[in-house]
Coordinates of N, CA and C in Angstrom, one line a residue:
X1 N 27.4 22.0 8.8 CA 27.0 23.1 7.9 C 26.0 22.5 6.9
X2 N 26.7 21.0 6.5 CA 25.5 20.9 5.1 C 24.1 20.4 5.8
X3 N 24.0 20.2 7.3 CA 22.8 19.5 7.9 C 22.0 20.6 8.0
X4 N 22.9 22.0 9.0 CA 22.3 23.1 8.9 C 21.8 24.1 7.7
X5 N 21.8 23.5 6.5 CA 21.8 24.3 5.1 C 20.1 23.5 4.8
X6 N 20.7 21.8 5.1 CA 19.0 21.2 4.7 C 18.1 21.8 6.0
X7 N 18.5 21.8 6.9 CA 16.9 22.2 7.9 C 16.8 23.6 7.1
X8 N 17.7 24.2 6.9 CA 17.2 26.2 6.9 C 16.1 26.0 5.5
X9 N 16.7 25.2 5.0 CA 15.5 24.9 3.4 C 14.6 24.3 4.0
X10 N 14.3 23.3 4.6 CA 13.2 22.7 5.5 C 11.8 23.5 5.9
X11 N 12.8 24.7 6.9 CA 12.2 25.7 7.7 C 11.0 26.8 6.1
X12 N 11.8 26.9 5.6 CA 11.3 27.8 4.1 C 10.2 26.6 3.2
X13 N 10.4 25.4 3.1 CA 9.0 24.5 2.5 C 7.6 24.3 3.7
X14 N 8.2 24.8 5.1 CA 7.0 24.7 5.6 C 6.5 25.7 5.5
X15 N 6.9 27.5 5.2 CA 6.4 28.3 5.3 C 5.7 27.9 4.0
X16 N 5.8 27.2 3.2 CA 4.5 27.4 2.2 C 3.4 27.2 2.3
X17 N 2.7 27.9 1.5 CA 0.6 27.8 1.8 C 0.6 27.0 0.7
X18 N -0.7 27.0 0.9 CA -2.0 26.1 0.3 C -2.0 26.9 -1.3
X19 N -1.7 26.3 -2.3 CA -1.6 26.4 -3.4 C -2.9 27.9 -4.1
X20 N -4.0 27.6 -3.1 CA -4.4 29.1 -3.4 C -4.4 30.6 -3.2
X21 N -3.2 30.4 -2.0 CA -2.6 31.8 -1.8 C -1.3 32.1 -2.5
X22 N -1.0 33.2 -2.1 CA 0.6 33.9 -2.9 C 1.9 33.0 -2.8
X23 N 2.8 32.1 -3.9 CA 3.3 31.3 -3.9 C 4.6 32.1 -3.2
X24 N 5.0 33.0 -3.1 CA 6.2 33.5 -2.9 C 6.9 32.9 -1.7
X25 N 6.5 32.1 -0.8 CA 7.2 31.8 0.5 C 7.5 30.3 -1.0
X26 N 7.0 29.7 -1.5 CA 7.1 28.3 -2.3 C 8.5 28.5 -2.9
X27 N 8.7 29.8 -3.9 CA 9.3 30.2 -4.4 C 11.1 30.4 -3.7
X28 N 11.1 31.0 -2.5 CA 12.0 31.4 -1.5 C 12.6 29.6 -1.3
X29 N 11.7 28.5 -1.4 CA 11.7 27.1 -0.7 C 12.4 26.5 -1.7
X30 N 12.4 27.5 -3.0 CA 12.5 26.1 -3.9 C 13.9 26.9 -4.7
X31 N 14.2 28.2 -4.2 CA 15.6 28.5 -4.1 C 16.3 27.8 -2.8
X32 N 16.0 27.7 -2.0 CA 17.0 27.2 -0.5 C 17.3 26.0 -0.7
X33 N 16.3 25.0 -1.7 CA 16.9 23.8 -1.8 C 17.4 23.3 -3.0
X34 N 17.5 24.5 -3.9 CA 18.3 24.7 -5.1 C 19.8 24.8 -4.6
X35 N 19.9 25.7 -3.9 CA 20.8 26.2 -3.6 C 21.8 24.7 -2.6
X36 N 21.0 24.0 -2.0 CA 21.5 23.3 -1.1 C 22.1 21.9 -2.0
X37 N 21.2 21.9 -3.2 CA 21.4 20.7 -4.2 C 22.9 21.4 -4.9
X38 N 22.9 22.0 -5.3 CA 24.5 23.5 -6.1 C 25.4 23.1 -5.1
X39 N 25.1 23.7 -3.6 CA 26.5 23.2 -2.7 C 26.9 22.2 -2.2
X40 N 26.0 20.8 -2.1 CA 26.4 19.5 -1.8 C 25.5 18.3 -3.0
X41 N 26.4 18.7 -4.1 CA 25.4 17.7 -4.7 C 25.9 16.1 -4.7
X42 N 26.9 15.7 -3.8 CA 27.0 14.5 -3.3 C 26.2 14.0 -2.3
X43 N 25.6 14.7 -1.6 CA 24.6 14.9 -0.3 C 23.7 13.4 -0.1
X44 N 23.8 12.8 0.6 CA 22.2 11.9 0.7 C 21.4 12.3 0.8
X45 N 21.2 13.8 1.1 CA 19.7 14.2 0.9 C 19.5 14.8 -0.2
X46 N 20.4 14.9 -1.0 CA 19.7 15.0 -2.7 C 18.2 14.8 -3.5
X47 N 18.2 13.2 -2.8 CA 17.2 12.8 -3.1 C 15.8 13.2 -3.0
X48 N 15.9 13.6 -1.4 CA 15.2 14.0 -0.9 C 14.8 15.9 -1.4
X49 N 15.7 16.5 -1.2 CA 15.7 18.0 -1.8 C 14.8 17.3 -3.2
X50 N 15.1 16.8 -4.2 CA 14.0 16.9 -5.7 C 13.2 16.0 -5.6
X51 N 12.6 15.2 -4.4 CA 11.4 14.9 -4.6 C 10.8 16.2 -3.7
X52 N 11.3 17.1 -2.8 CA 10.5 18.4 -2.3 C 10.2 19.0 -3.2
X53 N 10.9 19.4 -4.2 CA 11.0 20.5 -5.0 C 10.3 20.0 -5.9
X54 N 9.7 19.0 -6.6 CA 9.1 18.1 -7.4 C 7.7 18.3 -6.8
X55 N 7.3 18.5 -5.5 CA 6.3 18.5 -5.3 C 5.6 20.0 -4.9
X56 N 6.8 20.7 -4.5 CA 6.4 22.4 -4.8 C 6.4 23.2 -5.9
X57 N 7.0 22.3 -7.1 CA 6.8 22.9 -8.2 C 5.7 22.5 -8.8
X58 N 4.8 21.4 -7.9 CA 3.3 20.9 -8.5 C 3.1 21.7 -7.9
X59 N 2.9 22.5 -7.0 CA 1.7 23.3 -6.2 C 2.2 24.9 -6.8
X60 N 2.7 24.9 -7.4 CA 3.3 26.1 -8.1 C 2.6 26.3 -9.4
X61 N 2.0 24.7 -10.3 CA 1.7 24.9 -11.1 C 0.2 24.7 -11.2
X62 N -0.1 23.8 -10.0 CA -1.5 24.2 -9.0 C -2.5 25.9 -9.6
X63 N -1.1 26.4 -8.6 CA -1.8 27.8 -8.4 C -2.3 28.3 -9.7
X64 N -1.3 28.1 -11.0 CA -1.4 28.9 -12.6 C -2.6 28.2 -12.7
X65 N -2.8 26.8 -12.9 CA -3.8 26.2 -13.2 C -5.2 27.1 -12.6
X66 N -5.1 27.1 -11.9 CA -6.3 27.3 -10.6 C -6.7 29.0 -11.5
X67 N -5.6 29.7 -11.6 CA -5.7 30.9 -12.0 C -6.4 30.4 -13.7
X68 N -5.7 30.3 -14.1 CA -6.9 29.5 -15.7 C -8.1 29.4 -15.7
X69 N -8.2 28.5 -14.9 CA -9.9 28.1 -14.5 C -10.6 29.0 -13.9
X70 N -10.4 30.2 -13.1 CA -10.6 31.6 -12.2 C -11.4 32.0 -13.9
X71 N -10.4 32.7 -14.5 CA -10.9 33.4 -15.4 C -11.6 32.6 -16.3
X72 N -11.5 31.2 -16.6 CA -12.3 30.3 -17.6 C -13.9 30.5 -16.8
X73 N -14.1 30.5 -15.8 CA -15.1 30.4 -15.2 C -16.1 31.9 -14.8
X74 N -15.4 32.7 -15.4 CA -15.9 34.2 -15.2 C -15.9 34.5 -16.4
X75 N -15.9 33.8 -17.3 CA -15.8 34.3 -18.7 C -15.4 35.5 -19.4
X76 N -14.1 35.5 -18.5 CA -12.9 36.1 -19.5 C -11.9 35.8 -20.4
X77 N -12.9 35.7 -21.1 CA -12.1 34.9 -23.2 C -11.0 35.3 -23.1
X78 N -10.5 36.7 -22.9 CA -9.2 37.1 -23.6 C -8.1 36.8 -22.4
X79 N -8.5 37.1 -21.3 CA -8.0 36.5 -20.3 C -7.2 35.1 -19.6
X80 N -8.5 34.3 -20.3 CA -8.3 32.7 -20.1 C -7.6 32.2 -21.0
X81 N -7.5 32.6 -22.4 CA -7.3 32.0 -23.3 C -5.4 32.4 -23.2
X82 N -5.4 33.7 -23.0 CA -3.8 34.0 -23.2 C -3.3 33.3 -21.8
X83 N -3.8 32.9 -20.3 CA -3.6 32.6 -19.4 C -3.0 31.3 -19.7
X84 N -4.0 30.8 -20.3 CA -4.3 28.9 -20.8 C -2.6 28.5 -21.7
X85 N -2.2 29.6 -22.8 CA -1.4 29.8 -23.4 C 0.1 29.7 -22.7
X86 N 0.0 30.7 -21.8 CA 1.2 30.8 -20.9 C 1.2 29.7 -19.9
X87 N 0.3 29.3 -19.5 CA 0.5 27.8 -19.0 C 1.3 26.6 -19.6
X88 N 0.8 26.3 -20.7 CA 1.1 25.3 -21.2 C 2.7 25.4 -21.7
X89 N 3.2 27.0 -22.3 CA 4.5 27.6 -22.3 C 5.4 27.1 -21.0
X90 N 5.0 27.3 -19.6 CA 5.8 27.6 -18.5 C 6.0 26.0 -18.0
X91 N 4.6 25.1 -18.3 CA 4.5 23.7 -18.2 C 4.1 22.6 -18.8
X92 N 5.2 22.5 -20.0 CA 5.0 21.4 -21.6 C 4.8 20.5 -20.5
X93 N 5.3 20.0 -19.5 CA 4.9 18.2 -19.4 C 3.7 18.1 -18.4
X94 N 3.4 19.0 -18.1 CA 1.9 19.3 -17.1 C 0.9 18.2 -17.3
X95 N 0.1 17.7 -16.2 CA -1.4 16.8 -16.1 C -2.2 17.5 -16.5
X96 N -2.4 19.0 -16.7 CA -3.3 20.0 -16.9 C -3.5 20.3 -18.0
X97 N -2.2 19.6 -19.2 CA -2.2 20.7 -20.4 C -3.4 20.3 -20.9
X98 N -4.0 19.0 -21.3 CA -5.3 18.6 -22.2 C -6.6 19.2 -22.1
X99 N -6.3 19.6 -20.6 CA -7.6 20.7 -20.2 C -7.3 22.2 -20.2
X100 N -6.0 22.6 -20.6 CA -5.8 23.6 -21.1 C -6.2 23.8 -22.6
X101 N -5.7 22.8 -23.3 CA -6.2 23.6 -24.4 C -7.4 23.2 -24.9
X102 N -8.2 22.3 -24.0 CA -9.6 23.1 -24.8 C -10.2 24.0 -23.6
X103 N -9.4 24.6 -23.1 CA -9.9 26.1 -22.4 C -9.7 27.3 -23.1
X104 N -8.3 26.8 -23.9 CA -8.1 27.8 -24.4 C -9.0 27.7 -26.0
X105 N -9.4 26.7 -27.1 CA -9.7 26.4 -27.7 C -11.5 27.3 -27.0
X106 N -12.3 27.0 -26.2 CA -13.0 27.5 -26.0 C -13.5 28.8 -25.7
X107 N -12.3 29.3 -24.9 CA -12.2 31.0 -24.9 C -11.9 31.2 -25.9
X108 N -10.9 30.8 -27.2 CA -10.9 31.6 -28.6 C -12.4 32.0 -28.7
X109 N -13.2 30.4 -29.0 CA -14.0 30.9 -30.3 C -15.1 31.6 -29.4
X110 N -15.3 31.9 -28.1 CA -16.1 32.5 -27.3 C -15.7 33.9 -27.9
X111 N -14.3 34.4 -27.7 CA -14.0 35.6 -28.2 C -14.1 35.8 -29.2
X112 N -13.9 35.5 -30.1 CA -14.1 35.4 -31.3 C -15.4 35.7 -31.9
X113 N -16.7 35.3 -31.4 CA -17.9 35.3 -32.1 C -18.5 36.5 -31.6
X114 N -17.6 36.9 -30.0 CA -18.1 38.3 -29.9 C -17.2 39.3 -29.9
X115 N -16.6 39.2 -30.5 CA -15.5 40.4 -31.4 C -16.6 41.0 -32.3
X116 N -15.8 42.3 -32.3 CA -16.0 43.5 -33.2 C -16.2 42.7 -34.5
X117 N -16.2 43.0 -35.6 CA -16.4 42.4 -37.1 C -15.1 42.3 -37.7
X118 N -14.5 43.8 -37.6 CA -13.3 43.5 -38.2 C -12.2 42.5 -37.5
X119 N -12.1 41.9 -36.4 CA -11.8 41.3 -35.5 C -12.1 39.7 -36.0
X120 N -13.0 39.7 -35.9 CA -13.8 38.2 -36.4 C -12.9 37.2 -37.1
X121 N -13.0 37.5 -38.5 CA -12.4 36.5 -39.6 C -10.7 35.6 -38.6
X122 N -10.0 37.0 -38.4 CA -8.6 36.2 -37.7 C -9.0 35.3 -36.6
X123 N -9.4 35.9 -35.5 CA -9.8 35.3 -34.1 C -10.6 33.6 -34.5
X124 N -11.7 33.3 -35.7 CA -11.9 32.1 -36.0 C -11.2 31.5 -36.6
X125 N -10.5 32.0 -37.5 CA -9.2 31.0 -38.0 C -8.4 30.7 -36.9
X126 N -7.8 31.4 -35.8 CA -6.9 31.0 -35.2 C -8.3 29.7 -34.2
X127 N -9.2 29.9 -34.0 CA -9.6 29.0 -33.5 C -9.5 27.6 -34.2
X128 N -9.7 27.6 -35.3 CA -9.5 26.4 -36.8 C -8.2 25.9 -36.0
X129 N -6.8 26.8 -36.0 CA -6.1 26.2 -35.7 C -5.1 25.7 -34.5
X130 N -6.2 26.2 -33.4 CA -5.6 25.5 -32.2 C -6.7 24.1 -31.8
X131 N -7.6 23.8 -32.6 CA -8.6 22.6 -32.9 C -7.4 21.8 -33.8
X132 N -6.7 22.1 -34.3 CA -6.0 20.8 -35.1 C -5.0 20.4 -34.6
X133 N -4.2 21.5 -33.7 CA -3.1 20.9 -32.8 C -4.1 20.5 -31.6
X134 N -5.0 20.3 -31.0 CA -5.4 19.8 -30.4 C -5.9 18.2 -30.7
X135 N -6.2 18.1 -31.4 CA -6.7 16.6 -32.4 C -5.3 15.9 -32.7
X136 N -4.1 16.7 -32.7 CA -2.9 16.3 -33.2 C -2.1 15.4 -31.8
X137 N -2.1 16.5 -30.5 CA -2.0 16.3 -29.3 C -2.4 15.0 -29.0
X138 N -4.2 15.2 -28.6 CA -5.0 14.4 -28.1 C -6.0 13.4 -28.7
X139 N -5.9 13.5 -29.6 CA -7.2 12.4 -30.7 C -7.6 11.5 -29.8
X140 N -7.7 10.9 -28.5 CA -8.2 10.3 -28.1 C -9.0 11.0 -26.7
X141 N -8.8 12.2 -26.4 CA -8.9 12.8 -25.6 C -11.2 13.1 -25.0
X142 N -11.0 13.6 -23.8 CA -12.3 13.1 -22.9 C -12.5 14.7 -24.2
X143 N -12.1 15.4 -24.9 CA -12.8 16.6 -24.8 C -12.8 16.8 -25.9
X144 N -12.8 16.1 -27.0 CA -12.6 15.5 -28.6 C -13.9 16.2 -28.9
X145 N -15.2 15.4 -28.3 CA -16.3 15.6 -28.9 C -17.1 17.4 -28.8
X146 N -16.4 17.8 -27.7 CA -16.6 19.5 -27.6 C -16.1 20.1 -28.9
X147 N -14.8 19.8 -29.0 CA -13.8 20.9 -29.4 C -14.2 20.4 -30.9
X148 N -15.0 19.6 -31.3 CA -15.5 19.6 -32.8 C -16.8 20.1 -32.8
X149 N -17.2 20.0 -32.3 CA -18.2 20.8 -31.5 C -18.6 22.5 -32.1
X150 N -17.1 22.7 -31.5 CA -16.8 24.1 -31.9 C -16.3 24.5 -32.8
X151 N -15.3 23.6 -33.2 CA -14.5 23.5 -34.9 C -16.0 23.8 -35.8
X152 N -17.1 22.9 -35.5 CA -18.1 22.9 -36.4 C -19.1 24.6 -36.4
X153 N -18.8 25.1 -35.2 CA -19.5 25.9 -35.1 C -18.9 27.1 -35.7
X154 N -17.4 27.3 -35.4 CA -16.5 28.4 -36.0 C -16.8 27.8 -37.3
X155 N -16.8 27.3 -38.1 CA -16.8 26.8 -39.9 C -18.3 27.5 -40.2
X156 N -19.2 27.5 -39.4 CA -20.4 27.9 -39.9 C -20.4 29.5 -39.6
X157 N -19.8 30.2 -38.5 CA -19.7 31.8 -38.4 C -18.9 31.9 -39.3
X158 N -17.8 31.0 -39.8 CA -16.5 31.9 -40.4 C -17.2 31.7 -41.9
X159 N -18.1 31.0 -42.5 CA -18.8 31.4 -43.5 C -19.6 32.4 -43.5
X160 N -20.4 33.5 -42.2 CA -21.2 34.1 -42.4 C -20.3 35.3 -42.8
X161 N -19.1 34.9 -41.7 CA -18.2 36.5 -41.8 C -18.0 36.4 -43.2
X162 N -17.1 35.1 -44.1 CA -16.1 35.1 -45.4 C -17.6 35.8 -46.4
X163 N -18.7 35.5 -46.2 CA -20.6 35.8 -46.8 C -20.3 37.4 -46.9
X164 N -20.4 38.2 -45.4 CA -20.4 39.4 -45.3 C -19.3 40.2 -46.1
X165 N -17.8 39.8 -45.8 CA -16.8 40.3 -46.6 C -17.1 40.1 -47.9
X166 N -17.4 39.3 -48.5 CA -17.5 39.4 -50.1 C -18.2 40.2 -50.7
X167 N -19.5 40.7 -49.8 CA -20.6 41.4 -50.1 C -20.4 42.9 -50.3
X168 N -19.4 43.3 -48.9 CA -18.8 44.3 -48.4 C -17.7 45.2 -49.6
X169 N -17.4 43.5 -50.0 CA -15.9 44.1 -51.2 C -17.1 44.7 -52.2
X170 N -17.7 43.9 -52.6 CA -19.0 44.2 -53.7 C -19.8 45.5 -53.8
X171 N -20.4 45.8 -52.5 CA -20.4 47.1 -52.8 C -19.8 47.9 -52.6
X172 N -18.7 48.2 -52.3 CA -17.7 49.3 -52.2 C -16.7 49.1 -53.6
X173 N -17.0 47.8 -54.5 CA -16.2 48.8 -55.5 C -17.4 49.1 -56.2
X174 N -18.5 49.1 -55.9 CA -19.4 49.5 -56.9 C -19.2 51.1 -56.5
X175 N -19.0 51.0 -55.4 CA -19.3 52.6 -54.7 C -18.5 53.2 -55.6
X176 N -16.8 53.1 -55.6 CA -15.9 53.6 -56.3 C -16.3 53.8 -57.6
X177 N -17.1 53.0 -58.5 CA -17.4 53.2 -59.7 C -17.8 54.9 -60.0
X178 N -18.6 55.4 -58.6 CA -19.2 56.7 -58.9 C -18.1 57.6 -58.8
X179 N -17.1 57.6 -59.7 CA -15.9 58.6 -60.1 C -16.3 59.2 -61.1
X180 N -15.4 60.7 -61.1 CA -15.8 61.1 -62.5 C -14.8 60.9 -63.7
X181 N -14.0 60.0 -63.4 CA -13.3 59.1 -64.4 C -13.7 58.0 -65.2
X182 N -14.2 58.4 -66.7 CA -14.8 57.4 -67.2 C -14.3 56.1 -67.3
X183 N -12.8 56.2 -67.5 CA -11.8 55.1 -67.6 C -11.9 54.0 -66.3
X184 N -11.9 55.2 -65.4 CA -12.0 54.4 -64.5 C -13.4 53.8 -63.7
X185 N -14.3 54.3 -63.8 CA -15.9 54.0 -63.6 C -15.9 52.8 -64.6
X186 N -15.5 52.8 -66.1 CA -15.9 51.1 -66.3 C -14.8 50.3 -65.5
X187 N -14.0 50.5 -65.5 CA -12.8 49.2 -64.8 C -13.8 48.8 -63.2
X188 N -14.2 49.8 -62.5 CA -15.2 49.2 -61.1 C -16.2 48.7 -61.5
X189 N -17.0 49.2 -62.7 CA -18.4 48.2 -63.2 C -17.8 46.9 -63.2
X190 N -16.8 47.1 -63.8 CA -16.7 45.4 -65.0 C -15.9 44.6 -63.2
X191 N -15.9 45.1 -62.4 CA -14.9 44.9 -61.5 C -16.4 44.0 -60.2
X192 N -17.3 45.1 -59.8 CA -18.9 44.9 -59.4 C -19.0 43.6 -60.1
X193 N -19.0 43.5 -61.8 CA -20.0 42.7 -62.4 C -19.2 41.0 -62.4
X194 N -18.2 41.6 -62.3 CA -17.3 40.3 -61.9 C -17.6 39.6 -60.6
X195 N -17.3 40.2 -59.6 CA -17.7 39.8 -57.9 C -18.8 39.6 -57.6
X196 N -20.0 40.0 -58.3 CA -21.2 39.3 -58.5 C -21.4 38.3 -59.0
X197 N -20.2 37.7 -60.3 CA -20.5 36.9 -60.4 C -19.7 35.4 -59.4
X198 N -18.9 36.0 -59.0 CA -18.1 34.8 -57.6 C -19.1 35.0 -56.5
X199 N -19.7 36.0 -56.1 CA -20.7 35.9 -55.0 C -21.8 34.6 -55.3
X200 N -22.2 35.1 -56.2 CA -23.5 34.3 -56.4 C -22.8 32.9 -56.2
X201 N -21.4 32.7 -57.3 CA -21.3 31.1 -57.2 C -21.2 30.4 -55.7
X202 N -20.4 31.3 -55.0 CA -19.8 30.8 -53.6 C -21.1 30.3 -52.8
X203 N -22.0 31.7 -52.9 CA -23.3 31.8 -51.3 C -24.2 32.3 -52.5
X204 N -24.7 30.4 -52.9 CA -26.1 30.7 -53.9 C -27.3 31.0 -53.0
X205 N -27.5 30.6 -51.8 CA -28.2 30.6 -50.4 C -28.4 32.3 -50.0
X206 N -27.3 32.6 -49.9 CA -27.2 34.1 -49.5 C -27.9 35.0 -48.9
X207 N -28.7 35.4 -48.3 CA -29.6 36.6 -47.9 C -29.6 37.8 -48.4
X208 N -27.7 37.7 -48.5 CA -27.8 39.0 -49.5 C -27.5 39.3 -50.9
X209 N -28.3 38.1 -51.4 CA -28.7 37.5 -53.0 C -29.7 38.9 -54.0
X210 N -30.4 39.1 -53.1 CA -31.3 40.3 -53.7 C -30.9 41.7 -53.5
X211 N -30.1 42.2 -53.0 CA -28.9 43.1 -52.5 C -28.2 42.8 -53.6
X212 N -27.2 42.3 -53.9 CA -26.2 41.9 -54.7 C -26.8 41.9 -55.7
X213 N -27.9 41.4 -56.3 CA -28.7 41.7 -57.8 C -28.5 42.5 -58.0
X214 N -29.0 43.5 -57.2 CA -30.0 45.2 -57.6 C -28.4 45.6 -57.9
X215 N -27.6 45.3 -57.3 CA -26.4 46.5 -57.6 C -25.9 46.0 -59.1
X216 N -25.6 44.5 -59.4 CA -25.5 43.8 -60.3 C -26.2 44.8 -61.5
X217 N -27.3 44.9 -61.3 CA -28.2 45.4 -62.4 C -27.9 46.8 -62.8
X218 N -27.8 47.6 -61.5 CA -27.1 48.9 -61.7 C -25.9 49.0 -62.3
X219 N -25.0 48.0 -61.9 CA -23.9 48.2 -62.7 C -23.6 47.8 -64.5
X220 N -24.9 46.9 -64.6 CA -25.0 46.9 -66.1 C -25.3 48.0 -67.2
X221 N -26.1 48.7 -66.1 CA -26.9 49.5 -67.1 C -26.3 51.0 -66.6
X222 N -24.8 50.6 -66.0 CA -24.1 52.2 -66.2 C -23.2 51.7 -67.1
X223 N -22.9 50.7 -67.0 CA -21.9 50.0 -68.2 C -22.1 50.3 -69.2
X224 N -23.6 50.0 -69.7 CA -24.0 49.7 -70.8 C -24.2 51.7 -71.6
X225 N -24.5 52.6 -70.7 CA -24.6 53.2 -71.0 C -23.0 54.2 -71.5
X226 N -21.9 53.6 -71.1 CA -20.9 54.2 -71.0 C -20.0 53.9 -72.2
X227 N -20.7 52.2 -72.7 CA -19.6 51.6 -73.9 C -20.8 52.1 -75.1

């Protein structure tokens, strides 16, 4: 019976394919000789059963891999990146993980830079911080000099975005100021005249330096006309 339990698992590791088709016959293989290791775990072929299963659960993680790089290579950011994720979840001690995450490190900031706006700011921070668990991981790693690469690159959009948002705060409380609440129209001037002055300090560079004046100015001279 236990001889006839290892061939019937036997019979189920040959039906498996080539790591790029549908693992499910792997899967069927790697219960029969689970099962076989549960009912005779004194067995001499023990041994043998987890170095099979040791090596169908490489081609098991083959396949995930293979699916990573599918989408990394078709440039499906959101795709690869949550793929890349669940990989490294299903297989902490993997040969794969170091090139997972700068797969996934580079599908972030790929998504990221073409995200919507409101989207933006999060999506590059989270890039920031899957770059420092990577450096934390790997600091000696073949892909070091990319993934700063891109650290450096997200630091320069995530200033254009943190640029835009301040601008954005800026005129919209100026906007607010146009209440017909006097009380409250100086509290947005003095509010304008303040965030003009942290704009300027932050982004003396700014583009939208002469924008930000004009409203600046506007808001003095409703101020002024109000006290």
């Amino acid at each position: 019976a236990e001889e006839c339990l290892f061939l019937s698992a036997i019979c189920s590791v040959n039906l498996s394919p080539d790591p790029s088709l549908d693992q499910e016959d792997t899967r069927i293989a790697l219960n029969d000789l689970q099962t076989f290791v549960d009912r005779y775990p004194e067995s001499n072929l023990v041994d043998s059963c987890n170095s099979i299963m040791d090596r169908l659960n490489f081609k098991m993680e083959t396949k995930d891999y293979n699916s990573v790089k599918l989408y990394d290579n078709m440039e499906r950011y959101k795709a690869a990146r949550a793929s890349a994720t669940l990989f490294m979840e299903d297989y902490p001690q993997s040969v794969y993980n170091e090139e997972m995450h700068y797969v996934r490190i580079h599908n972030s900031y790929e998504l990221a830079v073409k995200s919507i706006f409101s989207l933006k700011k999060e999506r590059l921070e989270e890039v920031l911080k899957f770059h420092r668990l990577f450096l934390q991981k790997y600091p000696e790693s073949k892909f070091v000099k990319r993934v700063n690469k891109i650290e450096e690159n997200t630091q320069k959009e995530l200033n254009k975005v943190s640029e835009t948002y301040a601008f954005r705060e800026l005129e919209s409380e100026f906007n607010k100021s146009q209440t017909s609440s006097k009380a409250k129209k100086i509290i947005y001037l003095k509010e304008t005249i303040e965030k003009h002055r942290n704009f300027v300090a932050e982004f003396p560079e700014s583009d939208y330096l002469k924008r930000v004046n004009d409203i600046k100015t506007k808001a003095e001279k409703e101020l002024q006309k109000l006290q």
